[in-house]
Amino acid sequence: CDSKRISRDHGSVYFWIHRDDLKQGDFEKVLCFVQN
């Protein structure tokens, strides 16, 4: 993910990803798997 990392939990990395289709500045919490 190219989004900003906000927190780590249980070895997983969570990101806030902007939903352009919402057009309200809302963010969706998405679980991303980091290979690095």
PDB file of C-alpha atoms in Angstrom:
ATOM      1  CA  CYS A   1       0.000   0.000   0.000  1.00  0.00           C
ATOM      2  CA  ASP A   2       1.158   3.525  -0.705  1.00  0.00           C
ATOM      3  CA  SER A   3      -1.031   4.919   2.042  1.00  0.00           C
ATOM      4  CA  LYS A   4       0.103   6.176   5.424  1.00  0.00           C
ATOM      5  CA  ARG A   5       0.694   3.568   8.077  1.00  0.00           C
ATOM      6  CA  ILE A   6      -1.269   4.355  11.236  1.00  0.00           C
ATOM      7  CA  SER A   7      -0.969   1.331  13.453  1.00  0.00           C
ATOM      8  CA  ARG A   8       0.232  -2.228  13.809  1.00  0.00           C
ATOM      9  CA  ASP A   9      -1.785  -5.056  15.316  1.00  0.00           C
ATOM     10  CA  HIS A  10      -1.104  -8.791  15.555  1.00  0.00           C
ATOM     11  CA  GLY A  11       1.745  -8.482  13.049  1.00  0.00           C
ATOM     12  CA  SER A  12      -0.540  -6.844  10.506  1.00  0.00           C
ATOM     13  CA  VAL A  13      -0.227  -3.287   9.252  1.00  0.00           C
ATOM     14  CA  TYR A  14      -3.254  -1.050   8.947  1.00  0.00           C
ATOM     15  CA  PHE A  15      -3.540   1.890   6.566  1.00  0.00           C
ATOM     16  CA  TRP A  16      -5.970   4.742   6.119  1.00  0.00           C
ATOM     17  CA  ILE A  17      -6.984   4.821   2.456  1.00  0.00           C
ATOM     18  CA  HIS A  18      -8.994   7.726   1.098  1.00  0.00           C
ATOM     19  CA  ARG A  19     -12.203   6.772  -0.646  1.00  0.00           C
ATOM     20  CA  ASP A  20     -12.436   9.132  -3.617  1.00  0.00           C
ATOM     21  CA  ASP A  21     -15.903   7.829  -4.463  1.00  0.00           C
ATOM     22  CA  LEU A  22     -17.195   9.074  -1.099  1.00  0.00           C
ATOM     23  CA  LYS A  23     -16.049  12.639  -1.855  1.00  0.00           C
ATOM     24  CA  GLN A  24     -16.564  13.526   1.804  1.00  0.00           C
ATOM     25  CA  GLY A  25     -13.056  13.188   3.131  1.00  0.00           C
ATOM     26  CA  ASP A  26     -13.979   9.880   4.701  1.00  0.00           C
ATOM     27  CA  PHE A  27     -11.379   7.218   5.182  1.00  0.00           C
ATOM     28  CA  GLU A  28     -11.621   3.485   5.158  1.00  0.00           C
ATOM     29  CA  LYS A  29      -9.488   1.321   7.371  1.00  0.00           C
ATOM     30  CA  VAL A  30      -7.897  -1.307   5.195  1.00  0.00           C
ATOM     31  CA  LEU A  31      -5.701  -4.190   6.186  1.00  0.00           C
ATOM     32  CA  CYS A  32      -2.598  -4.397   4.036  1.00  0.00           C
ATOM     33  CA  PHE A  33      -0.027  -7.129   3.906  1.00  0.00           C
ATOM     34  CA  VAL A  34       3.501  -5.789   3.834  1.00  0.00           C
ATOM     35  CA  GLN A  35       6.083  -7.940   2.076  1.00  0.00           C
ATOM     36  CA  ASN A  36       8.999  -5.788   3.245  1.00  0.00           C
TER      37      ASN A  36
END
